[in-house]
Amino acid sequence: MSERIFYNRGISLVGVAEIADAAGASKATLYKNFGSKEGLVEAALLDRSERIHRWLRNGVADLAPGRARVLGVFDLLLDWFSGDDFHGCGLVSAAAEQRASDPVVTGLARRHLQAYRDLLTELLAEMPETSAARQDPDLFAGRLLLLIEGATVISSVDGNPEAGLTARAWAESLLD
């Protein structure tokens, strides 16, 4: 619940009292369980990152290994970009909001992006042996991540998922 409120409104605009009210708990209970607002933010962001990467992995698991799974990640993200509740990447937004001055939030954003790289590297390693992407999956994973994050930011700012379609098309080009 706190994760959704932080995602919709931003970390600095949300107080512990609001989270407590939404959760039907007291501020004292939240402080007892999380220690501070920062602890609550950390738990919420960690939960969000883990949930997103679980969703991505599960969403492509039934697709054919290789190209279909890689492009499947882009298809899942495009569906997300098209949703009414899409406001960009919550972890990158949190790091930007904190101006990268909060090492915990910045570290969580880095871990989130690394989890994307890890997933993409794994999926690229399933490509045919003759594929350039399979020959250097780390390099290609970095390139695909740039497409994903760029499309995420642009779709969020523009309020239009069109950047997701462009990113998917460029991903196809990279895989060819």
PDB file of C-alpha atoms in Angstrom:
ATOM      1  CA  MET A   1       0.000   0.000   0.000  1.00  0.00           C
ATOM      2  CA  SER A   2       2.746   2.472   0.879  1.00  0.00           C
ATOM      3  CA  GLU A   3       4.519   1.597  -2.353  1.00  0.00           C
ATOM      4  CA  ARG A   4       1.448   2.582  -4.386  1.00  0.00           C
ATOM      5  CA  ILE A   5       1.100   5.895  -2.535  1.00  0.00           C
ATOM      6  CA  PHE A   6       4.789   6.738  -2.960  1.00  0.00           C
ATOM      7  CA  TYR A   7       4.594   5.782  -6.653  1.00  0.00           C
ATOM      8  CA  ASN A   8       1.531   7.935  -7.313  1.00  0.00           C
ATOM      9  CA  ARG A   9       2.573  11.012  -5.344  1.00  0.00           C
ATOM     10  CA  GLY A  10       6.312  10.894  -4.711  1.00  0.00           C
ATOM     11  CA  ILE A  11       8.278  10.200  -1.569  1.00  0.00           C
ATOM     12  CA  SER A  12       8.671  13.753  -0.295  1.00  0.00           C
ATOM     13  CA  LEU A  13       4.958  14.573  -0.569  1.00  0.00           C
ATOM     14  CA  VAL A  14       3.805  11.597   1.492  1.00  0.00           C
ATOM     15  CA  GLY A  15       3.968  11.546   5.259  1.00  0.00           C
ATOM     16  CA  VAL A  16       3.952   8.587   7.611  1.00  0.00           C
ATOM     17  CA  ALA A  17       0.537   9.654   8.932  1.00  0.00           C
ATOM     18  CA  GLU A  18      -0.966   9.279   5.455  1.00  0.00           C
ATOM     19  CA  ILE A  19       0.553   5.820   5.058  1.00  0.00           C
ATOM     20  CA  ALA A  20      -0.683   4.820   8.507  1.00  0.00           C
ATOM     21  CA  ASP A  21      -4.208   6.012   7.692  1.00  0.00           C
ATOM     22  CA  ALA A  22      -4.229   4.137   4.389  1.00  0.00           C
ATOM     23  CA  ALA A  23      -2.945   0.969   6.060  1.00  0.00           C
ATOM     24  CA  GLY A  24      -5.336   1.227   8.994  1.00  0.00           C
ATOM     25  CA  ALA A  25      -2.369   1.239  11.352  1.00  0.00           C
ATOM     26  CA  SER A  26      -0.865   3.698  13.783  1.00  0.00           C
ATOM     27  CA  LYS A  27       2.268   5.705  13.103  1.00  0.00           C
ATOM     28  CA  ALA A  28       3.811   3.953  16.098  1.00  0.00           C
ATOM     29  CA  THR A  29       3.209   0.570  14.459  1.00  0.00           C
ATOM     30  CA  LEU A  30       4.882   1.714  11.256  1.00  0.00           C
ATOM     31  CA  TYR A  31       7.856   3.106  13.152  1.00  0.00           C
ATOM     32  CA  LYS A  32       8.082  -0.116  15.170  1.00  0.00           C
ATOM     33  CA  ASN A  33       8.161  -2.226  12.004  1.00  0.00           C
ATOM     34  CA  PHE A  34      10.232   0.016   9.723  1.00  0.00           C
ATOM     35  CA  GLY A  35      12.179   2.267  12.105  1.00  0.00           C
ATOM     36  CA  SER A  36      11.667   5.438  10.092  1.00  0.00           C
ATOM     37  CA  LYS A  37      10.063   6.827   6.968  1.00  0.00           C
ATOM     38  CA  GLU A  38      13.300   5.971   5.174  1.00  0.00           C
ATOM     39  CA  GLY A  39      12.954   2.343   6.296  1.00  0.00           C
ATOM     40  CA  LEU A  40       9.388   2.283   5.015  1.00  0.00           C
ATOM     41  CA  VAL A  41      10.496   3.777   1.669  1.00  0.00           C
ATOM     42  CA  GLU A  42      13.281   1.199   1.396  1.00  0.00           C
ATOM     43  CA  ALA A  43      10.888  -1.690   2.057  1.00  0.00           C
ATOM     44  CA  ALA A  44       8.327  -0.314  -0.406  1.00  0.00           C
ATOM     45  CA  LEU A  45      10.879   0.178  -3.193  1.00  0.00           C
ATOM     46  CA  LEU A  46      12.447  -3.227  -2.636  1.00  0.00           C
ATOM     47  CA  ASP A  47       9.007  -4.845  -2.779  1.00  0.00           C
ATOM     48  CA  ARG A  48       8.170  -2.965  -5.989  1.00  0.00           C
ATOM     49  CA  SER A  49      11.406  -3.998  -7.694  1.00  0.00           C
ATOM     50  CA  GLU A  50      11.035  -7.650  -6.740  1.00  0.00           C
ATOM     51  CA  ARG A  51       7.394  -7.679  -7.855  1.00  0.00           C
ATOM     52  CA  ILE A  52       8.219  -6.121 -11.239  1.00  0.00           C
ATOM     53  CA  HIS A  53      11.022  -8.545 -12.000  1.00  0.00           C
ATOM     54  CA  ARG A  54       8.916 -11.507 -10.914  1.00  0.00           C
ATOM     55  CA  TRP A  55       6.135 -10.234 -13.231  1.00  0.00           C
ATOM     56  CA  LEU A  56       8.575  -9.922 -16.149  1.00  0.00           C
ATOM     57  CA  ARG A  57      10.109 -13.367 -15.618  1.00  0.00           C
ATOM     58  CA  ASN A  58       6.711 -15.021 -15.259  1.00  0.00           C
ATOM     59  CA  GLY A  59       5.346 -13.085 -18.231  1.00  0.00           C
ATOM     60  CA  VAL A  60       7.951 -14.425 -20.654  1.00  0.00           C
ATOM     61  CA  ALA A  61       8.410 -17.910 -19.183  1.00  0.00           C
ATOM     62  CA  ASP A  62       5.951 -19.587 -21.566  1.00  0.00           C
ATOM     63  CA  LEU A  63       7.377 -17.937 -24.682  1.00  0.00           C
ATOM     64  CA  ALA A  64       9.889 -19.658 -26.917  1.00  0.00           C
ATOM     65  CA  PRO A  65      13.477 -19.145 -25.691  1.00  0.00           C
ATOM     66  CA  GLY A  66      15.504 -16.448 -27.384  1.00  0.00           C
ATOM     67  CA  ARG A  67      14.060 -13.676 -29.515  1.00  0.00           C
ATOM     68  CA  ALA A  68      10.424 -14.231 -28.443  1.00  0.00           C
ATOM     69  CA  ARG A  69      11.297 -13.898 -24.754  1.00  0.00           C
ATOM     70  CA  VAL A  70      13.426 -10.803 -25.258  1.00  0.00           C
ATOM     71  CA  LEU A  71      10.704  -9.082 -27.266  1.00  0.00           C
ATOM     72  CA  GLY A  72       8.145 -10.399 -24.781  1.00  0.00           C
ATOM     73  CA  VAL A  73       9.730  -8.157 -22.138  1.00  0.00           C
ATOM     74  CA  PHE A  74       9.078  -5.172 -24.405  1.00  0.00           C
ATOM     75  CA  ASP A  75       5.489  -6.332 -25.000  1.00  0.00           C
ATOM     76  CA  LEU A  76       4.843  -6.573 -21.251  1.00  0.00           C
ATOM     77  CA  LEU A  77       6.293  -3.123 -20.699  1.00  0.00           C
ATOM     78  CA  LEU A  78       4.248  -1.687 -23.559  1.00  0.00           C
ATOM     79  CA  ASP A  79       1.079  -2.987 -21.875  1.00  0.00           C
ATOM     80  CA  TRP A  80       2.227  -1.328 -18.633  1.00  0.00           C
ATOM     81  CA  PHE A  81       2.964   1.965 -20.430  1.00  0.00           C
ATOM     82  CA  SER A  82      -0.594   1.912 -21.794  1.00  0.00           C
ATOM     83  CA  GLY A  83      -2.204   1.582 -18.357  1.00  0.00           C
ATOM     84  CA  ASP A  84      -3.961   4.397 -16.541  1.00  0.00           C
ATOM     85  CA  ASP A  85      -1.768   3.915 -13.467  1.00  0.00           C
ATOM     86  CA  PHE A  86       1.571   4.213 -15.317  1.00  0.00           C
ATOM     87  CA  HIS A  87       3.858   6.946 -13.956  1.00  0.00           C
ATOM     88  CA  GLY A  88       7.266   5.713 -15.087  1.00  0.00           C
ATOM     89  CA  CYS A  89       9.778   3.601 -13.220  1.00  0.00           C
ATOM     90  CA  GLY A  90       9.133   4.016  -9.514  1.00  0.00           C
ATOM     91  CA  LEU A  91      12.725   3.263  -8.545  1.00  0.00           C
ATOM     92  CA  VAL A  92      14.373   5.565 -11.047  1.00  0.00           C
ATOM     93  CA  SER A  93      11.817   8.257 -10.179  1.00  0.00           C
ATOM     94  CA  ALA A  94      12.576   7.834  -6.482  1.00  0.00           C
ATOM     95  CA  ALA A  95      16.326   8.166  -7.113  1.00  0.00           C
ATOM     96  CA  ALA A  96      15.714  11.257  -9.265  1.00  0.00           C
ATOM     97  CA  GLU A  97      13.409  12.768  -6.654  1.00  0.00           C
ATOM     98  CA  GLN A  98      16.102  12.327  -4.022  1.00  0.00           C
ATOM     99  CA  ARG A  99      18.590  13.773  -6.539  1.00  0.00           C
ATOM    100  CA  ALA A 100      20.686  10.664  -5.953  1.00  0.00           C
ATOM    101  CA  SER A 101      21.591  12.048  -2.510  1.00  0.00           C
ATOM    102  CA  ASP A 102      20.019   9.133  -0.660  1.00  0.00           C
ATOM    103  CA  PRO A 103      22.467   6.235  -1.001  1.00  0.00           C
ATOM    104  CA  VAL A 104      19.827   3.670  -0.027  1.00  0.00           C
ATOM    105  CA  VAL A 105      17.316   4.797  -2.655  1.00  0.00           C
ATOM    106  CA  THR A 106      20.030   5.196  -5.290  1.00  0.00           C
ATOM    107  CA  GLY A 107      21.373   1.750  -4.420  1.00  0.00           C
ATOM    108  CA  LEU A 108      17.920   0.222  -4.789  1.00  0.00           C
ATOM    109  CA  ALA A 109      17.511   1.895  -8.188  1.00  0.00           C
ATOM    110  CA  ARG A 110      20.910   0.520  -9.259  1.00  0.00           C
ATOM    111  CA  ARG A 111      19.932  -2.968  -8.100  1.00  0.00           C
ATOM    112  CA  HIS A 112      16.643  -2.662  -9.977  1.00  0.00           C
ATOM    113  CA  LEU A 113      18.440  -1.737 -13.195  1.00  0.00           C
ATOM    114  CA  GLN A 114      20.959  -4.533 -12.630  1.00  0.00           C
ATOM    115  CA  ALA A 115      18.086  -7.002 -12.270  1.00  0.00           C
ATOM    116  CA  TYR A 116      16.885  -5.849 -15.706  1.00  0.00           C
ATOM    117  CA  ARG A 117      20.391  -6.381 -17.116  1.00  0.00           C
ATOM    118  CA  ASP A 118      20.566  -9.825 -15.517  1.00  0.00           C
ATOM    119  CA  LEU A 119      17.202 -10.852 -16.961  1.00  0.00           C
ATOM    120  CA  LEU A 120      18.076  -9.557 -20.413  1.00  0.00           C
ATOM    121  CA  THR A 121      21.498 -11.231 -20.303  1.00  0.00           C
ATOM    122  CA  GLU A 122      19.858 -14.550 -19.428  1.00  0.00           C
ATOM    123  CA  LEU A 123      17.314 -14.198 -22.231  1.00  0.00           C
ATOM    124  CA  LEU A 124      19.969 -13.179 -24.741  1.00  0.00           C
ATOM    125  CA  ALA A 125      22.051 -16.214 -23.801  1.00  0.00           C
ATOM    126  CA  GLU A 126      19.142 -18.300 -25.131  1.00  0.00           C
ATOM    127  CA  MET A 127      19.495 -16.795 -28.605  1.00  0.00           C
ATOM    128  CA  PRO A 128      20.814 -18.997 -31.443  1.00  0.00           C
ATOM    129  CA  GLU A 129      24.570 -19.560 -31.326  1.00  0.00           C
ATOM    130  CA  THR A 130      25.064 -17.544 -34.512  1.00  0.00           C
ATOM    131  CA  SER A 131      23.426 -14.471 -32.992  1.00  0.00           C
ATOM    132  CA  ALA A 132      25.660 -11.507 -32.159  1.00  0.00           C
ATOM    133  CA  ALA A 133      23.508 -10.958 -29.077  1.00  0.00           C
ATOM    134  CA  ARG A 134      24.429 -14.410 -27.798  1.00  0.00           C
ATOM    135  CA  GLN A 135      28.103 -13.765 -28.467  1.00  0.00           C
ATOM    136  CA  ASP A 136      28.064 -10.724 -26.175  1.00  0.00           C
ATOM    137  CA  PRO A 137      24.872 -10.803 -24.107  1.00  0.00           C
ATOM    138  CA  ASP A 138      26.150  -8.260 -21.565  1.00  0.00           C
ATOM    139  CA  LEU A 139      26.719  -5.643 -24.264  1.00  0.00           C
ATOM    140  CA  PHE A 140      23.325  -6.254 -25.851  1.00  0.00           C
ATOM    141  CA  ALA A 141      21.582  -6.305 -22.453  1.00  0.00           C
ATOM    142  CA  GLY A 142      22.970  -2.824 -21.765  1.00  0.00           C
ATOM    143  CA  ARG A 143      21.713  -1.578 -25.101  1.00  0.00           C
ATOM    144  CA  LEU A 144      18.263  -3.074 -24.554  1.00  0.00           C
ATOM    145  CA  LEU A 145      18.125  -1.576 -21.069  1.00  0.00           C
ATOM    146  CA  LEU A 146      18.799   1.863 -22.552  1.00  0.00           C
ATOM    147  CA  LEU A 147      15.843   1.317 -24.875  1.00  0.00           C
ATOM    148  CA  ILE A 148      13.638   0.164 -22.000  1.00  0.00           C
ATOM    149  CA  GLU A 149      14.495   3.003 -19.641  1.00  0.00           C
ATOM    150  CA  GLY A 150      14.364   5.625 -22.386  1.00  0.00           C
ATOM    151  CA  ALA A 151      10.936   4.386 -23.462  1.00  0.00           C
ATOM    152  CA  THR A 152       9.793   4.314 -19.838  1.00  0.00           C
ATOM    153  CA  VAL A 153      10.784   7.939 -19.241  1.00  0.00           C
ATOM    154  CA  ILE A 154       9.435   9.242 -22.538  1.00  0.00           C
ATOM    155  CA  SER A 155       6.150   7.333 -22.224  1.00  0.00           C
ATOM    156  CA  SER A 156       5.709   8.664 -18.719  1.00  0.00           C
ATOM    157  CA  VAL A 157       6.490  12.289 -19.566  1.00  0.00           C
ATOM    158  CA  ASP A 158       4.511  12.291 -22.817  1.00  0.00           C
ATOM    159  CA  GLY A 159       1.624  10.291 -21.380  1.00  0.00           C
ATOM    160  CA  ASN A 160       1.776   8.210 -24.548  1.00  0.00           C
ATOM    161  CA  PRO A 161       3.055   4.619 -24.893  1.00  0.00           C
ATOM    162  CA  GLU A 162       4.310   5.250 -28.450  1.00  0.00           C
ATOM    163  CA  ALA A 163       7.934   5.251 -27.247  1.00  0.00           C
ATOM    164  CA  GLY A 164       7.436   1.644 -26.169  1.00  0.00           C
ATOM    165  CA  LEU A 165       6.602   0.679 -29.748  1.00  0.00           C
ATOM    166  CA  THR A 166       9.692   2.478 -31.001  1.00  0.00           C
ATOM    167  CA  ALA A 167      11.877   0.801 -28.373  1.00  0.00           C
ATOM    168  CA  ARG A 168      10.490  -2.609 -29.349  1.00  0.00           C
ATOM    169  CA  ALA A 169      11.217  -1.936 -33.029  1.00  0.00           C
ATOM    170  CA  TRP A 170      14.800  -0.919 -32.197  1.00  0.00           C
ATOM    171  CA  ALA A 171      15.162  -4.030 -30.031  1.00  0.00           C
ATOM    172  CA  GLU A 172      14.098  -6.134 -33.017  1.00  0.00           C
ATOM    173  CA  SER A 173      16.739  -4.367 -35.124  1.00  0.00           C
ATOM    174  CA  LEU A 174      19.415  -5.079 -32.542  1.00  0.00           C
ATOM    175  CA  LEU A 175      18.478  -8.743 -32.456  1.00  0.00           C
ATOM    176  CA  ASP A 176      18.571  -9.077 -36.266  1.00  0.00           C
TER     177      ASP A 176
END
